[in-house]
Amino acid sequence: MSTILQVESLTKKYGGLIAVNDISFTVEHGEILSVIGPNGAGKSTLFKLISSFTRTTSGTVLFKGQRISNLSPHVVARMGVVRTFQETTIFRSMTVRENVVVAHHLRSKASLFGFFFGSSVARADEREFGQSADDIIEFLGLEAISHEVASNLPQGHLRALGMAIGLATNPAILLLDEPFAGMNHDETMRMVASVKRLKEERGVTVLLVEHDMAAVMKISDRIVVINFGQKIAEGSPAEIQANEKVIEAYLGSEDDAIGL
């Protein structure tokens, strides 16, 4: 595998608080890497730094060898590093299909005026976006709800729609922020299968933050563990489950929370 993302000595301070402290790791092309840790460990801040929604205090994030830290978030997304925000990116008055079509406009060739006046380039974009949206909806098994208004969707379908919106941007690496939150067991297992298919069938590299440890252990190629803003462990699911520092971080005992 080749390295697609490098996180080098990443640090974020808010006044006297160090939210992320000198964290380094790599993400290999075509793998699923999960970032876990107790509540307040710094996972969300780390994700914001990687996707450039928050400026670093120090350190660097490289995508395919090119610095992306502290660039504008939309520039980073156009380069292929896309973060899902779940419900905050969903137009709740639109249907599932309309949401996915709209998300494609990051890839548009036509200008805003072209879309307004219906230029030939804009019409070609719209045809392409519609076909791609239908393909993504089929891939994620959302055909039955494609014309359902987003505000009517249960939590599991909203999470799947968030992933569909992320896929519409044609990412090289997709950052999934708690993709299994609020789901029951069956919904979680369906989403786990979908994430695995992203890697296996579409070649998308996945970096995810998640609290559902059973899902993390099932889905991950590697896991990075952070606590109090620092990386305390990195390795395979089996290595992480056996790591004493990780066990200690999760309430100091062998606990169901980390699959033991």
Short mmCIF file of C-alpha atoms in Angstrom, two decimals:
data_model
loop_
_atom_site.label_atom_id
_atom_site.label_comp_id
_atom_site.label_asym_id
_atom_site.label_seq_id
_atom_site.Cartn_x
_atom_site.Cartn_y
_atom_site.Cartn_z
CA MET A 1 0.00 0.00 0.00
CA SER A 2 1.03 3.59 -0.56
CA THR A 3 0.48 6.39 1.93
CA ILE A 4 -2.40 8.70 0.99
CA LEU A 5 -2.57 10.85 4.14
CA GLN A 6 0.13 11.89 6.60
CA VAL A 7 -0.62 13.51 9.94
CA GLU A 8 2.62 14.97 11.29
CA SER A 9 2.97 16.32 14.85
CA LEU A 10 -0.52 17.82 14.76
CA THR A 11 -1.25 20.14 17.69
CA LYS A 12 -4.19 22.39 18.53
CA LYS A 13 -4.29 24.72 21.53
CA TYR A 14 -7.21 26.80 22.76
CA GLY A 15 -5.56 29.21 25.15
CA GLY A 16 -4.09 27.03 27.88
CA LEU A 17 -6.02 23.95 26.77
CA ILE A 18 -4.23 21.48 24.50
CA ALA A 19 -7.00 19.67 22.62
CA VAL A 20 -4.67 17.76 20.27
CA ASN A 21 -1.08 17.21 21.32
CA ASP A 22 1.64 16.23 18.83
CA ILE A 23 -0.31 13.46 17.06
CA SER A 24 1.25 11.64 14.10
CA PHE A 25 0.03 8.73 11.98
CA THR A 26 -0.42 7.75 8.34
CA VAL A 27 -3.39 6.45 6.36
CA GLU A 28 -2.62 3.97 3.60
CA HIS A 29 -4.41 3.99 0.26
CA GLY A 30 -7.41 1.66 0.30
CA GLU A 31 -7.58 0.97 4.03
CA ILE A 32 -10.13 1.68 6.73
CA LEU A 33 -8.52 3.40 9.70
CA SER A 34 -10.55 4.23 12.79
CA VAL A 35 -9.77 6.84 15.44
CA ILE A 36 -11.17 5.96 18.85
CA GLY A 37 -10.91 7.26 22.39
CA PRO A 38 -13.00 8.11 25.44
CA ASN A 39 -15.34 11.10 25.39
CA GLY A 40 -13.38 14.35 25.30
CA ALA A 41 -10.22 12.67 24.01
CA GLY A 42 -9.86 15.10 21.09
CA LYS A 43 -11.24 12.97 18.25
CA SER A 44 -13.60 15.60 16.83
CA THR A 45 -10.91 18.30 16.96
CA LEU A 46 -8.50 15.97 15.17
CA PHE A 47 -11.05 15.41 12.40
CA LYS A 48 -11.60 19.15 12.04
CA LEU A 49 -7.86 19.71 11.73
CA ILE A 50 -7.43 16.99 9.10
CA SER A 51 -10.32 18.34 6.99
CA SER A 52 -9.09 21.92 7.53
CA PHE A 53 -12.25 23.15 9.22
CA THR A 54 -10.02 24.21 12.11
CA ARG A 55 -6.58 25.80 11.82
CA THR A 56 -3.65 24.01 13.39
CA THR A 57 -1.48 25.50 16.12
CA SER A 58 1.41 23.47 14.75
CA GLY A 59 2.03 20.37 12.69
CA THR A 60 1.05 19.43 9.16
CA VAL A 61 -1.44 17.30 7.25
CA LEU A 62 -0.29 16.02 3.85
CA PHE A 63 -2.56 14.49 1.21
CA LYS A 64 -0.64 12.62 -1.48
CA GLY A 65 2.44 14.52 -0.34
CA GLN A 66 0.82 17.96 -0.61
CA ARG A 67 0.05 20.08 2.43
CA ILE A 68 -3.66 20.55 3.04
CA SER A 69 -3.65 21.81 6.62
CA ASN A 70 -4.98 25.38 6.98
CA LEU A 71 -6.26 25.54 3.41
CA SER A 72 -9.90 26.50 2.81
CA PRO A 73 -12.14 23.49 3.52
CA HIS A 74 -13.75 23.61 0.07
CA VAL A 75 -10.29 23.50 -1.53
CA VAL A 76 -9.42 20.42 0.52
CA ALA A 77 -12.73 18.79 -0.49
CA ARG A 78 -12.09 19.49 -4.18
CA MET A 79 -8.69 17.82 -3.80
CA GLY A 80 -10.44 14.66 -2.61
CA VAL A 81 -10.46 14.80 1.21
CA VAL A 82 -14.14 14.89 2.15
CA ARG A 83 -15.67 14.92 5.60
CA THR A 84 -19.26 13.92 6.25
CA PHE A 85 -21.27 16.04 8.66
CA GLN A 86 -24.41 13.92 8.71
CA GLU A 87 -27.54 15.99 9.30
CA THR A 88 -25.88 19.40 9.04
CA THR A 89 -25.24 18.91 5.31
CA ILE A 90 -28.72 17.59 4.54
CA PHE A 91 -31.45 19.75 3.02
CA ARG A 92 -34.35 18.39 5.02
CA SER A 93 -37.04 19.75 2.68
CA MET A 94 -35.49 17.95 -0.31
CA THR A 95 -35.82 14.29 -1.25
CA VAL A 96 -32.99 11.82 -0.84
CA ARG A 97 -32.22 11.95 -4.57
CA GLU A 98 -32.34 15.76 -4.70
CA ASN A 99 -29.86 15.95 -1.82
CA VAL A 100 -27.42 13.64 -3.59
CA VAL A 101 -27.76 15.51 -6.90
CA VAL A 102 -27.09 18.87 -5.21
CA ALA A 103 -23.99 17.46 -3.50
CA HIS A 104 -22.43 16.82 -6.93
CA HIS A 105 -22.07 20.54 -7.64
CA LEU A 106 -18.63 20.58 -6.05
CA ARG A 107 -17.63 18.75 -9.27
CA SER A 108 -19.50 21.02 -11.69
CA LYS A 109 -17.83 22.23 -14.86
CA ALA A 110 -20.41 24.95 -15.51
CA SER A 111 -20.34 28.33 -13.78
CA LEU A 112 -23.10 29.68 -11.57
CA PHE A 113 -24.29 31.80 -14.51
CA GLY A 114 -24.25 28.70 -16.69
CA PHE A 115 -26.66 26.95 -14.33
CA PHE A 116 -28.83 30.07 -14.09
CA PHE A 117 -29.13 30.45 -17.87
CA GLY A 118 -29.17 26.73 -18.66
CA SER A 119 -26.00 26.51 -20.74
CA SER A 120 -25.11 23.33 -22.61
CA VAL A 121 -22.31 22.64 -20.10
CA ALA A 122 -24.73 23.06 -17.21
CA ARG A 123 -27.26 20.72 -18.81
CA ALA A 124 -24.54 18.12 -19.35
CA ASP A 125 -23.53 18.48 -15.70
CA GLU A 126 -27.11 17.96 -14.57
CA ARG A 127 -27.47 14.79 -16.64
CA GLU A 128 -24.19 13.42 -15.29
CA PHE A 129 -25.10 14.34 -11.70
CA GLY A 130 -28.48 12.64 -11.98
CA GLN A 131 -26.97 9.43 -13.31
CA SER A 132 -24.27 9.46 -10.65
CA ALA A 133 -26.83 10.14 -7.90
CA ASP A 134 -28.90 7.15 -9.01
CA ASP A 135 -25.76 4.98 -9.01
CA ILE A 136 -24.82 6.06 -5.46
CA ILE A 137 -28.37 5.54 -4.22
CA GLU A 138 -28.40 2.02 -5.69
CA PHE A 139 -24.94 1.29 -4.27
CA LEU A 140 -26.10 2.17 -0.75
CA GLY A 141 -29.43 0.38 -1.14
CA LEU A 142 -31.53 3.54 -0.82
CA GLU A 143 -33.70 3.10 -3.92
CA ALA A 144 -36.87 2.53 -1.88
CA ILE A 145 -36.52 5.92 -0.18
CA SER A 146 -34.96 7.93 -3.03
CA HIS A 147 -38.07 10.11 -3.37
CA GLU A 148 -38.70 10.40 0.37
CA VAL A 149 -38.28 13.87 1.90
CA ALA A 150 -35.22 13.89 4.16
CA SER A 151 -37.12 15.29 7.14
CA ASN A 152 -39.17 12.07 7.25
CA LEU A 153 -36.17 9.74 7.46
CA PRO A 154 -35.22 7.74 10.57
CA GLN A 155 -31.72 8.07 12.00
CA GLY A 156 -30.24 5.11 10.15
CA HIS A 157 -31.33 6.38 6.75
CA LEU A 158 -30.11 9.89 7.59
CA ARG A 159 -26.67 8.47 8.28
CA ALA A 160 -26.71 6.59 4.98
CA LEU A 161 -27.79 9.78 3.20
CA GLY A 162 -24.87 11.61 4.78
CA MET A 163 -22.54 9.02 3.30
CA ALA A 164 -24.25 9.33 -0.10
CA ILE A 165 -23.70 13.08 -0.03
CA GLY A 166 -20.03 12.52 0.73
CA LEU A 167 -19.71 10.02 -2.14
CA ALA A 168 -21.25 12.54 -4.55
CA THR A 169 -18.09 14.63 -4.29
CA ASN A 170 -16.02 11.72 -5.66
CA PRO A 171 -13.63 11.53 -2.68
CA ALA A 172 -10.28 9.81 -2.60
CA ILE A 173 -10.51 9.63 1.19
CA LEU A 174 -13.79 9.88 3.07
CA LEU A 175 -13.80 11.03 6.69
CA LEU A 176 -16.83 9.55 8.44
CA ASP A 177 -17.85 11.26 11.68
CA GLU A 178 -19.63 8.69 13.89
CA PRO A 179 -21.40 6.94 10.99
CA PHE A 180 -23.09 4.39 13.28
CA ALA A 181 -24.39 6.78 15.95
CA GLY A 182 -28.01 6.28 16.93
CA MET A 183 -28.44 3.07 14.96
CA ASN A 184 -29.76 -0.26 16.16
CA HIS A 185 -27.72 -3.42 15.62
CA ASP A 186 -29.21 -4.33 12.22
CA GLU A 187 -28.79 -0.77 10.89
CA THR A 188 -25.20 -0.71 12.13
CA MET A 189 -24.35 -3.99 10.42
CA ARG A 190 -25.82 -2.75 7.12
CA MET A 191 -23.77 0.44 7.39
CA VAL A 192 -20.63 -1.55 8.25
CA ALA A 193 -21.17 -3.58 5.08
CA SER A 194 -21.62 -0.38 3.04
CA VAL A 195 -18.39 1.13 4.37
CA LYS A 196 -16.50 -2.06 3.55
CA ARG A 197 -17.90 -1.94 0.02
CA LEU A 198 -16.66 1.64 -0.36
CA LYS A 199 -13.17 0.30 0.08
CA GLU A 200 -13.52 -2.96 -1.82
CA GLU A 201 -15.66 -1.89 -4.79
CA ARG A 202 -14.98 1.84 -5.16
CA GLY A 203 -11.42 2.08 -3.90
CA VAL A 204 -12.28 4.81 -1.39
CA THR A 205 -9.96 5.14 1.57
CA VAL A 206 -11.90 5.60 4.83
CA LEU A 207 -10.92 7.42 8.01
CA LEU A 208 -13.58 7.31 10.69
CA VAL A 209 -14.27 8.43 14.24
CA GLU A 210 -16.69 6.18 16.07
CA HIS A 211 -17.86 5.22 19.58
CA ASP A 212 -19.40 1.85 18.63
CA MET A 213 -16.45 -0.38 19.45
CA ALA A 214 -18.04 -3.59 18.20
CA ALA A 215 -18.45 -1.98 14.77
CA VAL A 216 -14.94 -0.49 14.89
CA MET A 217 -13.37 -3.85 15.66
CA LYS A 218 -15.31 -5.48 12.83
CA ILE A 219 -14.60 -2.88 10.16
CA SER A 220 -11.08 -1.53 10.77
CA ASP A 221 -7.80 -2.49 9.15
CA ARG A 222 -5.98 -0.38 11.74
CA ILE A 223 -6.98 1.70 14.75
CA VAL A 224 -5.46 4.82 16.29
CA VAL A 225 -6.35 5.47 19.94
CA ILE A 226 -6.15 8.92 21.50
CA ASN A 227 -6.71 10.03 25.08
CA PHE A 228 -6.46 13.52 26.55
CA GLY A 229 -5.36 14.78 23.12
CA GLN A 230 -2.45 12.36 22.74
CA LYS A 231 -2.00 9.19 20.71
CA ILE A 232 -1.59 6.28 23.11
CA ALA A 233 -1.76 3.31 20.74
CA GLU A 234 -1.90 2.26 17.09
CA GLY A 235 -2.32 -1.15 15.53
CA SER A 236 -4.65 -3.87 14.32
CA PRO A 237 -7.97 -4.49 16.12
CA ALA A 238 -6.44 -7.51 17.90
CA GLU A 239 -3.44 -5.46 19.03
CA ILE A 240 -5.64 -2.63 20.29
CA GLN A 241 -7.89 -5.01 22.25
CA ALA A 242 -4.83 -6.40 24.04
CA ASN A 243 -3.13 -3.04 24.69
CA GLU A 244 -2.89 -2.21 28.40
CA LYS A 245 -2.88 1.55 27.79
CA VAL A 246 -6.12 1.28 25.85
CA ILE A 247 -7.75 -0.88 28.51
CA GLU A 248 -6.70 1.64 31.16
CA ALA A 249 -8.08 4.55 29.12
CA TYR A 250 -11.47 2.82 28.95
CA LEU A 251 -12.24 2.98 32.69
CA GLY A 252 -9.20 0.93 33.70
CA SER A 253 -10.78 -2.48 33.21
CA GLU A 254 -11.52 -5.11 30.62
CA ASP A 255 -14.80 -3.70 29.43
CA ASP A 256 -17.41 -4.42 26.79
CA ALA A 257 -16.78 -0.91 25.44
CA ILE A 258 -13.62 -2.08 23.68
CA GLY A 259 -14.86 -5.52 22.76
CA LEU A 260 -13.17 -7.46 25.52
#
